[in-house]
XYZ file of C-alpha atoms in Angstrom:
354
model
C 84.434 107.332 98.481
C 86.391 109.484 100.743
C 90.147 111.181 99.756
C 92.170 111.739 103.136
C 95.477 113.560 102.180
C 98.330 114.395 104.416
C 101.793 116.407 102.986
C 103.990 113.884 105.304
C 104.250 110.510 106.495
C 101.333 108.979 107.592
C 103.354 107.636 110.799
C 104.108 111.685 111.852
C 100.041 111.986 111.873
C 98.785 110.598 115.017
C 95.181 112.491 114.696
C 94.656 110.229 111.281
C 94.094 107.691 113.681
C 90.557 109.525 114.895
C 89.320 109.543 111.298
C 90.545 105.840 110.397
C 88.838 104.461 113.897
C 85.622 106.179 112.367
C 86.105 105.099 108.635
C 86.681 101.621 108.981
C 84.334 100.936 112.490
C 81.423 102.626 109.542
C 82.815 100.657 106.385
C 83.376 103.825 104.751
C 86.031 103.494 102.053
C 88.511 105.993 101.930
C 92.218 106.285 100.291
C 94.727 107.854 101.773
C 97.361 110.228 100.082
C 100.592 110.838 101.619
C 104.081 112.082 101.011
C 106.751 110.073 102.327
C 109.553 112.463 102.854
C 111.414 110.921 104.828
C 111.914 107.264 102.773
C 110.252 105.083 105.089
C 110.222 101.237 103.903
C 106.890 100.501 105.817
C 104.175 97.954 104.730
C 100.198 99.549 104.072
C 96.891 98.743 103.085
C 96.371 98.856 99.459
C 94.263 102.090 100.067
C 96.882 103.853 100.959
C 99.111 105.878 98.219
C 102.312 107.153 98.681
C 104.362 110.187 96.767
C 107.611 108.490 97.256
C 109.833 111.574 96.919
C 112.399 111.624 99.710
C 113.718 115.260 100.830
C 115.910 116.776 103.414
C 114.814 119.622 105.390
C 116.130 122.903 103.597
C 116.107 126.404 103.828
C 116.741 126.026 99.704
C 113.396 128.320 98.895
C 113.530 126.880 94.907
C 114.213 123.539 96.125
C 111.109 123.316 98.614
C 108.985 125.137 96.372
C 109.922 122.179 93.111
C 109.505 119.553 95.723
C 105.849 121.091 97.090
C 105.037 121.388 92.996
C 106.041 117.554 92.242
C 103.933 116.515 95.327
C 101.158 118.516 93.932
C 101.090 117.349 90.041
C 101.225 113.763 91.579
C 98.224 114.317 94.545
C 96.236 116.101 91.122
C 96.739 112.929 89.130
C 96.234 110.419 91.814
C 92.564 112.385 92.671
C 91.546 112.595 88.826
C 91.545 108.850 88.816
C 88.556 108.347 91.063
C 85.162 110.518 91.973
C 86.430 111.332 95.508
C 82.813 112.502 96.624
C 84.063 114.476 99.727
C 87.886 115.462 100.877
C 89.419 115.077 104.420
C 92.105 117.412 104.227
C 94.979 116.802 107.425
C 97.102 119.703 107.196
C 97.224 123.528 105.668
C 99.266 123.136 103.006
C 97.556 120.290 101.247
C 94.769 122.289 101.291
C 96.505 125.309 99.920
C 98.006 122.866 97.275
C 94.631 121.810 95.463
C 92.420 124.457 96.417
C 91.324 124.541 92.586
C 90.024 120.804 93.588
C 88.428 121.706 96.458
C 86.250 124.927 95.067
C 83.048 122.597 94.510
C 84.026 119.424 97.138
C 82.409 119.121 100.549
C 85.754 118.696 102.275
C 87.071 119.034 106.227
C 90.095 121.045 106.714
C 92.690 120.681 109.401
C 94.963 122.962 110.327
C 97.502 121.492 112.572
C 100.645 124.056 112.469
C 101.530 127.995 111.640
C 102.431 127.500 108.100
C 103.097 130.565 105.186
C 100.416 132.656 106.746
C 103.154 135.281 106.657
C 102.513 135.436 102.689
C 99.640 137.196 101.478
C 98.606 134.888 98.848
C 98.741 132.042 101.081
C 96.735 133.595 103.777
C 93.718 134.786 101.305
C 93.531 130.645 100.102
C 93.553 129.864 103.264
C 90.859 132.242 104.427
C 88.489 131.416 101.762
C 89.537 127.231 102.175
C 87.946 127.826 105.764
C 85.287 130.098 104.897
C 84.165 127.168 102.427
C 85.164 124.126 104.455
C 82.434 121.640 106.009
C 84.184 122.456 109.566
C 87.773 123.537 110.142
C 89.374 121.724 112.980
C 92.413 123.789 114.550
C 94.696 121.033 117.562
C 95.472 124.607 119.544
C 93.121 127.626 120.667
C 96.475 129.650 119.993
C 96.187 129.477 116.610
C 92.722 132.061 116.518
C 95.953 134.806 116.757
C 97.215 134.590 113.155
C 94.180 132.711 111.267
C 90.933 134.833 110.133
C 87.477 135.133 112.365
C 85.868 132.089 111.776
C 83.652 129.063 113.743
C 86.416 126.494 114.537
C 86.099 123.454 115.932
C 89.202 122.297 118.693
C 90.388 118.975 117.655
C 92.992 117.772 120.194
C 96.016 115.816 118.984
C 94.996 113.202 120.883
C 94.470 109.670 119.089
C 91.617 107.793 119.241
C 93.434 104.442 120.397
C 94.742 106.901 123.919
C 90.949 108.460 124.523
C 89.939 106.098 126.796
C 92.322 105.927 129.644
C 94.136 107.920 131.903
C 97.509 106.616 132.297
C 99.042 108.166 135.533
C 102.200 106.474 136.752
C 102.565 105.671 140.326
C 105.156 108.065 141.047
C 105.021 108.381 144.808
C 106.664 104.274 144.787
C 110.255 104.557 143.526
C 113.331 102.242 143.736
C 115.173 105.019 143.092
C 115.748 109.097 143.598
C 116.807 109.834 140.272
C 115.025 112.162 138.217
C 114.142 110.616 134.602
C 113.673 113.102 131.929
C 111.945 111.657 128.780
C 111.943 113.282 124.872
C 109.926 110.394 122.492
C 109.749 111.529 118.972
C 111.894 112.584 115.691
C 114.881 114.416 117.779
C 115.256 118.455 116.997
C 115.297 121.857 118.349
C 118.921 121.600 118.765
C 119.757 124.310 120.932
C 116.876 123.385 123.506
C 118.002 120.280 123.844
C 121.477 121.287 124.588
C 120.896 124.241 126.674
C 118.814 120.978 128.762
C 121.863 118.737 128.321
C 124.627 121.359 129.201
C 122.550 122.412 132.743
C 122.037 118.607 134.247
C 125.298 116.699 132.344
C 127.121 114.142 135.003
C 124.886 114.959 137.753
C 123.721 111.603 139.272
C 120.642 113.137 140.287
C 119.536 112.981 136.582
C 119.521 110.688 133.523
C 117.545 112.399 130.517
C 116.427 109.376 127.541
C 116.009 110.098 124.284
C 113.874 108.024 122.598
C 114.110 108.531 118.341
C 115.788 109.855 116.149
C 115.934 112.546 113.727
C 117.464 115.723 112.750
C 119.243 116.597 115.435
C 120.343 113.169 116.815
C 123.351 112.534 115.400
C 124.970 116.479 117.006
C 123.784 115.928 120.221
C 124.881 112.315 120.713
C 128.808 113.830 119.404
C 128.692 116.581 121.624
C 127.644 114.265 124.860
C 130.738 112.193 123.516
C 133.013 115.264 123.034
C 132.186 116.344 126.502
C 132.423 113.280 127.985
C 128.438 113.532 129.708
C 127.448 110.131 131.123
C 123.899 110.613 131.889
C 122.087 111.670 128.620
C 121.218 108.017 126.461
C 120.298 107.787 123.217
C 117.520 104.946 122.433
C 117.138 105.167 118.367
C 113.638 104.708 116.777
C 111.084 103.181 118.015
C 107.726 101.932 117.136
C 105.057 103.934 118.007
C 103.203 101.149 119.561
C 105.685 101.806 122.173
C 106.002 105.086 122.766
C 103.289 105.323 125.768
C 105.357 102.093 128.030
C 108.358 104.809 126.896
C 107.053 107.649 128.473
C 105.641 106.029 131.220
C 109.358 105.462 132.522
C 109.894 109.475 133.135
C 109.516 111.440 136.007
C 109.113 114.321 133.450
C 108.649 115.040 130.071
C 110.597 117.200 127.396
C 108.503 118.722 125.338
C 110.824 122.624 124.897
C 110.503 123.690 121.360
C 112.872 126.274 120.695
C 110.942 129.423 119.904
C 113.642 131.088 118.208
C 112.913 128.654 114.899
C 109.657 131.501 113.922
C 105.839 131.285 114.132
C 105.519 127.473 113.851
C 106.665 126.688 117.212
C 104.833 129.473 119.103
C 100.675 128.744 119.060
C 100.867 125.238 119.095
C 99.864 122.475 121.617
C 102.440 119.452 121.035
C 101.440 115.342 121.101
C 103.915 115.809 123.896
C 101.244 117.759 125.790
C 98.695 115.605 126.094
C 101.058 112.864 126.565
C 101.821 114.211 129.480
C 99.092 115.058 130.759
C 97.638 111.355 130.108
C 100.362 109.996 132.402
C 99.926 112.411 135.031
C 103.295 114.027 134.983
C 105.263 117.628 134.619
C 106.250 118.589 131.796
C 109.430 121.099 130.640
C 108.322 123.486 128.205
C 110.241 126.922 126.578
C 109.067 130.346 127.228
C 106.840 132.710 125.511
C 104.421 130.380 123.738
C 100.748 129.118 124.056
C 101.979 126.379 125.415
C 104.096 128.088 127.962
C 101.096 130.263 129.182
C 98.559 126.825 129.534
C 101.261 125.224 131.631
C 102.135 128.404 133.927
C 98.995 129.625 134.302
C 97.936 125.843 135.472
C 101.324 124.499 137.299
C 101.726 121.672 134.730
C 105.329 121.491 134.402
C 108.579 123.769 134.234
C 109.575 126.512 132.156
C 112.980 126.416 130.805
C 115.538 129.139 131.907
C 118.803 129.491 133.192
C 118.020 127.870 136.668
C 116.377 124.628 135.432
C 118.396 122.244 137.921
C 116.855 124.308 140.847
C 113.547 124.405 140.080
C 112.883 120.880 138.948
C 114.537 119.636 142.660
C 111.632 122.420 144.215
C 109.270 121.059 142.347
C 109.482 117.515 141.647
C 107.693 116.274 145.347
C 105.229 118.378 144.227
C 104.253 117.238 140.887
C 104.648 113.520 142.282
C 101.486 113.662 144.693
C 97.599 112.821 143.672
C 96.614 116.228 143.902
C 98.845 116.722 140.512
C 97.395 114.056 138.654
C 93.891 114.610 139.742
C 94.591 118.292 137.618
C 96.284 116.111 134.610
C 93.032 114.179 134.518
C 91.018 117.040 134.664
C 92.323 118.619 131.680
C 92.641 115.655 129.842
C 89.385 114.435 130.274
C 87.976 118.216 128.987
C 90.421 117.663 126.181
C 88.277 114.620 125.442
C 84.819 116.187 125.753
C 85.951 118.754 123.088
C 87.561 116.013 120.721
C 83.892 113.674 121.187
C 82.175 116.747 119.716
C 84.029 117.120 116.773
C 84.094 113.181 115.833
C 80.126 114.026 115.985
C 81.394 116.866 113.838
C 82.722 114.397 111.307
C 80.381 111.873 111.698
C 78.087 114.171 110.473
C 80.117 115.061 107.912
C 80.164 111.460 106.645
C 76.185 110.983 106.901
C 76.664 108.668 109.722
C 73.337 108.475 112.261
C 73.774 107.614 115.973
């Protein structure tokens, strides 16, 4: 029997879906520990257990820390119930949590984010959780800058269900000469997103979707009334199912983080990403991150500044011709080649032959 555990909702964890394919195509029972933090009323298998302890995000140090320390009693109780013979770990701080569990468990360990590396104590758990771990899968090669020297394996946050096509979009064939700019997911990084908003409002040439909600949602959508801007629209959630038919709509993607939030934002490679490069089109990103450098160094997309209007109209014919999406395809396909190595990597892991 396998434990998976993940410190958020399940539905916010698109790489689970590599590991379930796996588990359930092999018959290998697992249960899955999650927190739902955010109070989601969604139906599951009865393998999967939920903390249901809603929270707000805070800055409240004493209220995240007796939030984290609830979630950890309960994961400790739920574990003690059953002989979890090996551990599937999903993020850092899960890890981090129950590393007393973990000292004599043959567990994998992902770590999917910059976390609390910046405390001492955190960073020696985590160095000896990977120095012990089966494998540890990191989603971004910009992440070897504030983890420890170790053998990691690159586990793209690709899921499994989206590994076997390229989905380019015929973008050469339009009705129309707008530009369509495309954010699908929870809705933050405030001040990115307006900075976008405030440079293209009420010019034709643009309509910019937002497709979610979250955080952040409800301030944008009264500023765009406020200021009276007629080509930004606001979708609401949607299920993830279809997010891909969602994207496919855009002529580019959003995915600019604002880097100003710390650490978190900076080494990562978002879902956005690899959405984009999947369906073959640009993508706006913000400065002075990994994912900045991949997509200048490699023409992917735009990088947000001051003179966004002008360089999306200088570069848009260009990122619409099969030259571009031959590159997408390229990357995503090596993207792939890494990820089939480390699902070898965990079949191994689970004693699975062939």
């Amino acid at each position: 029997m396998i434990a998976v555990i993940f410190i958020g909702n399940i539905e916010y964890c698109p790489y689970f879906g590599n590991y379930k394919s796996l588990l359930e195509k092999e018959s290998v029972a697992y249960d899955l520990f999650y927190w739902n933090r955010m109070g989601l009323k969604t139906v599951r298998p009865d393998n999967y257990y939920s903390f249901e302890y809603p929270i707000k995000i805070t800055r409240n140090i004493r209220k995240k820390i007796i939030s984290f320390y609830k979630y950890r009693l309960w994961l400790k109780e739920n574990l003690h119930r059953k002989k979890y013979e090996k551990y599937i770990i999903l993020d850092t701080l899960s890890g981090f949590l129950i590393s007393s569990e973990l000292k004599q468990r043959k567990y994998i360990y992902e770590i999917r984010d910059y976390s609390y590396e910046r405390f001492l104590v955190y960073k020696y758990i985590e160095k000896r959780l990977i120095a012990r771990s089966y494998t540890t899968f990191i989603s971004s090669p910009g992440f070897k800058s504030f983890l420890p020297p170790g053998n990691y394996m690159i586990f793209h946050n690709i899921a499994h269900s989206d590994q076997e096509d390229f989905l380019p979009m015929d973008h050469i064939q339009r009705e129309s000469d707008v530009i369509i700019l495309v954010w699908a997911g929870t809705i933050r990084y405030f001040e990115t997103q307006l900075n976008i908003i405030r440079q293209l409002k009420n010019d034709n040439r643009f309509e910019i979707y937002y497709h979610g909600d979250g955080y952040d949602l409800e301030k944008l959508k009264d500023i765009c009334r406020k200021e009276k801007i007629n080509n930004v629209f606001f979708t609401g959630r949607y299920d993830e199912s279809e997010k891909i038919d969602l994207m496919r709509k855009a002529d580019i993607i959003l995915n600019a983080y604002d880097i100003n939030i710390g650490e978190e934002v900076r080494y990562a490679l978002s879902n956005r990403f690899y959405d984009a490069l999947m369906l073959g089109l640009p993508q706006i990103v913000e400065k002075d991150s990994y994912k900045c450098k991949i997509v200048q160094k490699h023409d992917l997309g735009i990088i947000l500044d001051e003179n966004l209007k002008k360089n999306i109209i200088a570069s848009i014919d260009r990122f619409r011709t099969e030259k571009f999406r031959i590159k997408c395809r390229r990357f995503y396909d090596s993207y792939k080649k890494e990820n089939i190595r480390s699902l070898e990597k965990i079949r191994s892991f689970l004693n699975l032959s062939g």
